[in-house]
C-alpha atoms as an extended CHARMM CRD file, in Angstrom:
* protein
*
       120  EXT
         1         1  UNK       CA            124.9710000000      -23.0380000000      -36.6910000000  PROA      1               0.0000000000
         2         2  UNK       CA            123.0380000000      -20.3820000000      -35.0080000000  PROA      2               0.0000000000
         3         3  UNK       CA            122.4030000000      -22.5410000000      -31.6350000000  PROA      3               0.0000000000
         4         4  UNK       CA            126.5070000000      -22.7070000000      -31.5690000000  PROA      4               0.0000000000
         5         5  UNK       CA            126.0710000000      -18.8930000000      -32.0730000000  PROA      5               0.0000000000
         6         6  UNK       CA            128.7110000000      -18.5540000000      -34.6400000000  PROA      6               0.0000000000
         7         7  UNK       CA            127.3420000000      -15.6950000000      -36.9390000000  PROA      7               0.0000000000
         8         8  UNK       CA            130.7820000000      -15.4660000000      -39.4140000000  PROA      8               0.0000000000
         9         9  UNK       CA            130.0370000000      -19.5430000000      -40.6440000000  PROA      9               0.0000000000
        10        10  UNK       CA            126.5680000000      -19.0950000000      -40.9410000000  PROA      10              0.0000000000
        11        11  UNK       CA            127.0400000000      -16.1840000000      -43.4250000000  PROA      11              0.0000000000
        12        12  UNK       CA            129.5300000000      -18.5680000000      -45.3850000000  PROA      12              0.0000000000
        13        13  UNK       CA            126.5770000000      -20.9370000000      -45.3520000000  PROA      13              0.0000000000
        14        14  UNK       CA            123.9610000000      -18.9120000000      -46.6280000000  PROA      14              0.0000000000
        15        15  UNK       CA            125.6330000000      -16.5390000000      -48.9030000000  PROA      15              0.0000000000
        16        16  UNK       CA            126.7200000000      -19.0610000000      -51.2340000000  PROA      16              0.0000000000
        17        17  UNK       CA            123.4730000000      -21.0070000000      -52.3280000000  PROA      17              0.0000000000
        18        18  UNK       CA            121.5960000000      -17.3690000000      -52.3010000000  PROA      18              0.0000000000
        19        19  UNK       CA            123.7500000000      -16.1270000000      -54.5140000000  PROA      19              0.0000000000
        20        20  UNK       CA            123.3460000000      -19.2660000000      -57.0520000000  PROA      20              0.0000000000
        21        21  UNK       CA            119.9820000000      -18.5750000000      -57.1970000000  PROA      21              0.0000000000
        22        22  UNK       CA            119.2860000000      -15.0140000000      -57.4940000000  PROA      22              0.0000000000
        23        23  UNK       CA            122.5290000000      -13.9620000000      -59.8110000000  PROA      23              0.0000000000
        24        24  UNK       CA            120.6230000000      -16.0990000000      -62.4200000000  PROA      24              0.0000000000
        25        25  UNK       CA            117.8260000000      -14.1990000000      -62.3810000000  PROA      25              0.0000000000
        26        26  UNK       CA            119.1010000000      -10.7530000000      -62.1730000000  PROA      26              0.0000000000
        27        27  UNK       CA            121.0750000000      -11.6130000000      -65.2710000000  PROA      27              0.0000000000
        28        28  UNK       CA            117.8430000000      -12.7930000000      -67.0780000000  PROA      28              0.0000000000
        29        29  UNK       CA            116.1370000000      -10.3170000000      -69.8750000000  PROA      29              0.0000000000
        30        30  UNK       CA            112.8480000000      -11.8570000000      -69.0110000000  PROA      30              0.0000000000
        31        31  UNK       CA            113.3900000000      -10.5710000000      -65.1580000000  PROA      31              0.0000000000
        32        32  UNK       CA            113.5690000000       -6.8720000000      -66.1540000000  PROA      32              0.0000000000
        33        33  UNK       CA            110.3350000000       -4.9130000000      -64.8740000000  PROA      33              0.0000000000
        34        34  UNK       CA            110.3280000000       -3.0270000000      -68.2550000000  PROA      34              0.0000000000
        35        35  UNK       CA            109.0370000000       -4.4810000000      -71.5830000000  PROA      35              0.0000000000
        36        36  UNK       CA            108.1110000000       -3.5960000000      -75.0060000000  PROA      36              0.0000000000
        37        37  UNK       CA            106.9710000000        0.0150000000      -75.3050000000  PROA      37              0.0000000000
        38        38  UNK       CA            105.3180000000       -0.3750000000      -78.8790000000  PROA      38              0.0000000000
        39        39  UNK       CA            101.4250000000       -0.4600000000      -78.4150000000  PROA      39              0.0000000000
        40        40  UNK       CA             99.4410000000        2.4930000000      -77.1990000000  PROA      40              0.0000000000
        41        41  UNK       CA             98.0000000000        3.3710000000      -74.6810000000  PROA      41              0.0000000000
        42        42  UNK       CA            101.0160000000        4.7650000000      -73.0660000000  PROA      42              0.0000000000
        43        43  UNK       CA            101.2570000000        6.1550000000      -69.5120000000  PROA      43              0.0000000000
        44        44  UNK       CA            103.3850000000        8.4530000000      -67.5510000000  PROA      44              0.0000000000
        45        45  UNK       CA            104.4230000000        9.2090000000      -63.9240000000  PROA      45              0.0000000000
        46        46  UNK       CA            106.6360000000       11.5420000000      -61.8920000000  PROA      46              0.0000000000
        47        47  UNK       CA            110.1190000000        9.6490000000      -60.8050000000  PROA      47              0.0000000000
        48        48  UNK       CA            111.6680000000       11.8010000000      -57.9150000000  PROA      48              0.0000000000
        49        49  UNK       CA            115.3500000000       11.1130000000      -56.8990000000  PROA      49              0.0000000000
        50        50  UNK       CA            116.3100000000        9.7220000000      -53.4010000000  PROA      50              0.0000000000
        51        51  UNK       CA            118.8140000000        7.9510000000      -52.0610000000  PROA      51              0.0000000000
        52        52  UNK       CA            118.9850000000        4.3180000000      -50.6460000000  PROA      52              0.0000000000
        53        53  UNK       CA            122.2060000000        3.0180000000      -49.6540000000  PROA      53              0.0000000000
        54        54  UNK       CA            121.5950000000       -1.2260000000      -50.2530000000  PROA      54              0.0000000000
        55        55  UNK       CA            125.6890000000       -2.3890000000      -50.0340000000  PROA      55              0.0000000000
        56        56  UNK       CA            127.5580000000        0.9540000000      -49.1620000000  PROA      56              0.0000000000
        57        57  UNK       CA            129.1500000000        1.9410000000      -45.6890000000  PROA      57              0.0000000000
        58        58  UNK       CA            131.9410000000        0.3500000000      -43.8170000000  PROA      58              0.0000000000
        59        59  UNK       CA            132.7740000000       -2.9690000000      -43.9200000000  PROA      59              0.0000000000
        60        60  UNK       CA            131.7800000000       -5.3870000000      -41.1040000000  PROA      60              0.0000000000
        61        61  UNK       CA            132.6040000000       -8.1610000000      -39.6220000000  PROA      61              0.0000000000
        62        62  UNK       CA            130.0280000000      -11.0850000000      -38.4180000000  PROA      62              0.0000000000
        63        63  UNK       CA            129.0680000000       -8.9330000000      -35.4000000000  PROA      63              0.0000000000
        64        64  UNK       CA            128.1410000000       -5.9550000000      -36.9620000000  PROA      64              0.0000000000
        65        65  UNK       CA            132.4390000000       -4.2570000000      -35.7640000000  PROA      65              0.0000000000
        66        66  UNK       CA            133.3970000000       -1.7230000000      -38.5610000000  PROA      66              0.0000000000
        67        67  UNK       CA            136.6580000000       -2.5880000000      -39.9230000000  PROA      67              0.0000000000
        68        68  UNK       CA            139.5030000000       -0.9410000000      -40.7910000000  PROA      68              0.0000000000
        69        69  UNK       CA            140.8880000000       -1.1950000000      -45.1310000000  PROA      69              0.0000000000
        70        70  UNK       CA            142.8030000000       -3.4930000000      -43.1830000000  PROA      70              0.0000000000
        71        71  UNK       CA            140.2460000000       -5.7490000000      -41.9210000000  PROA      71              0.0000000000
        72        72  UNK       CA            141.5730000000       -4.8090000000      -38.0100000000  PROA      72              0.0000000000
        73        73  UNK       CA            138.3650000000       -3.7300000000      -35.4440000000  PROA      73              0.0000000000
        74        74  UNK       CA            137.8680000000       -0.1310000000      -35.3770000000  PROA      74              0.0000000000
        75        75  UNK       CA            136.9710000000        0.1310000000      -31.2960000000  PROA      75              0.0000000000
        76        76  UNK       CA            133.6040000000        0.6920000000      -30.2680000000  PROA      76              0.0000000000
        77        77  UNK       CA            132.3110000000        1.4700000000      -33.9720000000  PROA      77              0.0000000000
        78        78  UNK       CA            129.3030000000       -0.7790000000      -35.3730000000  PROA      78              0.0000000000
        79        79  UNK       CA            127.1570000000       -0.6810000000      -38.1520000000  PROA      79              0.0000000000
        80        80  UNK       CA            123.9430000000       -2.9810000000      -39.4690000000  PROA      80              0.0000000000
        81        81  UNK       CA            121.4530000000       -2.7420000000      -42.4330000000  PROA      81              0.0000000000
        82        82  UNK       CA            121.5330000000        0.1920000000      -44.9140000000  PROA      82              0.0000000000
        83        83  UNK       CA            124.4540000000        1.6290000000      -43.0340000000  PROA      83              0.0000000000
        84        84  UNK       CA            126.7220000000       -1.6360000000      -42.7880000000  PROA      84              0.0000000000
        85        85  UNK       CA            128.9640000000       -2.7230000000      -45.5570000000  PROA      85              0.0000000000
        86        86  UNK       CA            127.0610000000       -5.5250000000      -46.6540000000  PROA      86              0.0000000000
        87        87  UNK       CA            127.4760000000       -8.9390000000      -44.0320000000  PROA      87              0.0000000000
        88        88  UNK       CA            126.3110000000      -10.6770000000      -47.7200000000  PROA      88              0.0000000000
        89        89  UNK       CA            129.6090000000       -8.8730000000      -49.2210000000  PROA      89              0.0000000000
        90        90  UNK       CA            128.5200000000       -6.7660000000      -51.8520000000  PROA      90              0.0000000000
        91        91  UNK       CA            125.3670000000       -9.2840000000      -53.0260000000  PROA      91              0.0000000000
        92        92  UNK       CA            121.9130000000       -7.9000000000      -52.7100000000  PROA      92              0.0000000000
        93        93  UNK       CA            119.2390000000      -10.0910000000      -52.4480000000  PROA      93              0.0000000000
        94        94  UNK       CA            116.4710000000       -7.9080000000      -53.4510000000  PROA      94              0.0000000000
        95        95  UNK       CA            113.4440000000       -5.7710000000      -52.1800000000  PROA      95              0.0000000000
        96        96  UNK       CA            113.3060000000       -5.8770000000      -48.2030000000  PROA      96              0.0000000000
        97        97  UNK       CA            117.0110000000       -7.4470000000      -47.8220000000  PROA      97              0.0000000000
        98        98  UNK       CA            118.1740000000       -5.0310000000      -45.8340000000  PROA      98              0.0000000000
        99        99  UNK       CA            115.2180000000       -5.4130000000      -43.4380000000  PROA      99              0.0000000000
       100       100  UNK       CA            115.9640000000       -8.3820000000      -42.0340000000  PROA      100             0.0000000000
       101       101  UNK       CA            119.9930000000       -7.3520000000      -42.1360000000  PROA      101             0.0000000000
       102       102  UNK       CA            119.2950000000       -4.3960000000      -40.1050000000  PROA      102             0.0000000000
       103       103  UNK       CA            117.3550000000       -7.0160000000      -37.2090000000  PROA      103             0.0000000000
       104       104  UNK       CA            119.7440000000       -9.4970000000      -37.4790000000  PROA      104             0.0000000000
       105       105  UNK       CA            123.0560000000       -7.4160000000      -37.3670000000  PROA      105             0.0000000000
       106       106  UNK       CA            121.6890000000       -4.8820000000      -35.2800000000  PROA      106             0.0000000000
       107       107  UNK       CA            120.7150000000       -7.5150000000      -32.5220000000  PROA      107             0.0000000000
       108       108  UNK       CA            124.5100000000       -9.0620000000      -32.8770000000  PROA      108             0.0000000000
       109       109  UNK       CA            126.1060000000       -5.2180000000      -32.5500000000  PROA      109             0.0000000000
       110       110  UNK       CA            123.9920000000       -4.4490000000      -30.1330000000  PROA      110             0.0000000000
       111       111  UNK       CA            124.7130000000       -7.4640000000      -28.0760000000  PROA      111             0.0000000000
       112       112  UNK       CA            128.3390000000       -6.9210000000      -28.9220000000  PROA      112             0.0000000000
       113       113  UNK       CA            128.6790000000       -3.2440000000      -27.8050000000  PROA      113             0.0000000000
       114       114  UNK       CA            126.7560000000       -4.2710000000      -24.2420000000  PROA      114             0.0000000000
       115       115  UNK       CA            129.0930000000       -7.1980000000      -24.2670000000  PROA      115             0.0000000000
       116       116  UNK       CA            132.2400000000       -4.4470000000      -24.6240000000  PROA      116             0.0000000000
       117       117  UNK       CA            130.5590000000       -1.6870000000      -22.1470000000  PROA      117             0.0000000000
       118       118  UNK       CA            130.0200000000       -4.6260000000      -19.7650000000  PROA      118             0.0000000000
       119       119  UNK       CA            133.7630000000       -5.8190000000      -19.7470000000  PROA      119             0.0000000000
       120       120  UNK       CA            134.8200000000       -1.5730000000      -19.4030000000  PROA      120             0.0000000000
């Protein structure tokens, strides 16, 4: 699928299985990074607020287009990784998903918006 450059069926290839496998295991008690608290000795450390945006900002389409509630192109607007609405549709994968997101669907907007300033 990716040598026939066709980015929207790849993402219906991969987002299925990945999501069989890792909803499992987010559900799972024995996956939580917290256990029992009942023996001493106990630590502590400082937990600061910040903000990380994982499956927030407009919604995209394989190319890394914002779209409209509609679903319709919103000209000349792109977004990839932390900013993009998710190409994996609201799933997150875990730690350092969004890495990869942000190369992959930056490349394809990128190549897109030269694509549309080239045709201008």
């Amino acid at each position: 699928m990716a040598k026939k450059n066709d980015p929207e069926r790849m993402r219906s290839i991969v987002v299925g299985p990945l999501a069989k496998i890792i909803r499992p295991v987010l559900k799972s008690p024995k996956s939580s990074v917290l256990g029992p608290i009942d023996t001493p000795p106990y630590y502590a450390l400082e937990v600061r607020a910040s903000a990380l945006g994982t499956v927030g900002g407009p919604k995209t389409d394989a190319v890394g287009r914002a779209l409209t509630t509609e679903g319709n192109v919103i000209p000349g607007l792109f977004a990839a990784g932390n900013a993009g609405g998710a190409p994996l549709k609201g799933f997150y994968g875990g730690a350092g998903g969004t890495i990869s997101l942000g190369l992959v669907f930056g490349y394809l907007a990128g190549r897109e918006a030269s694509q549309r300033t080239q045709e201008t």
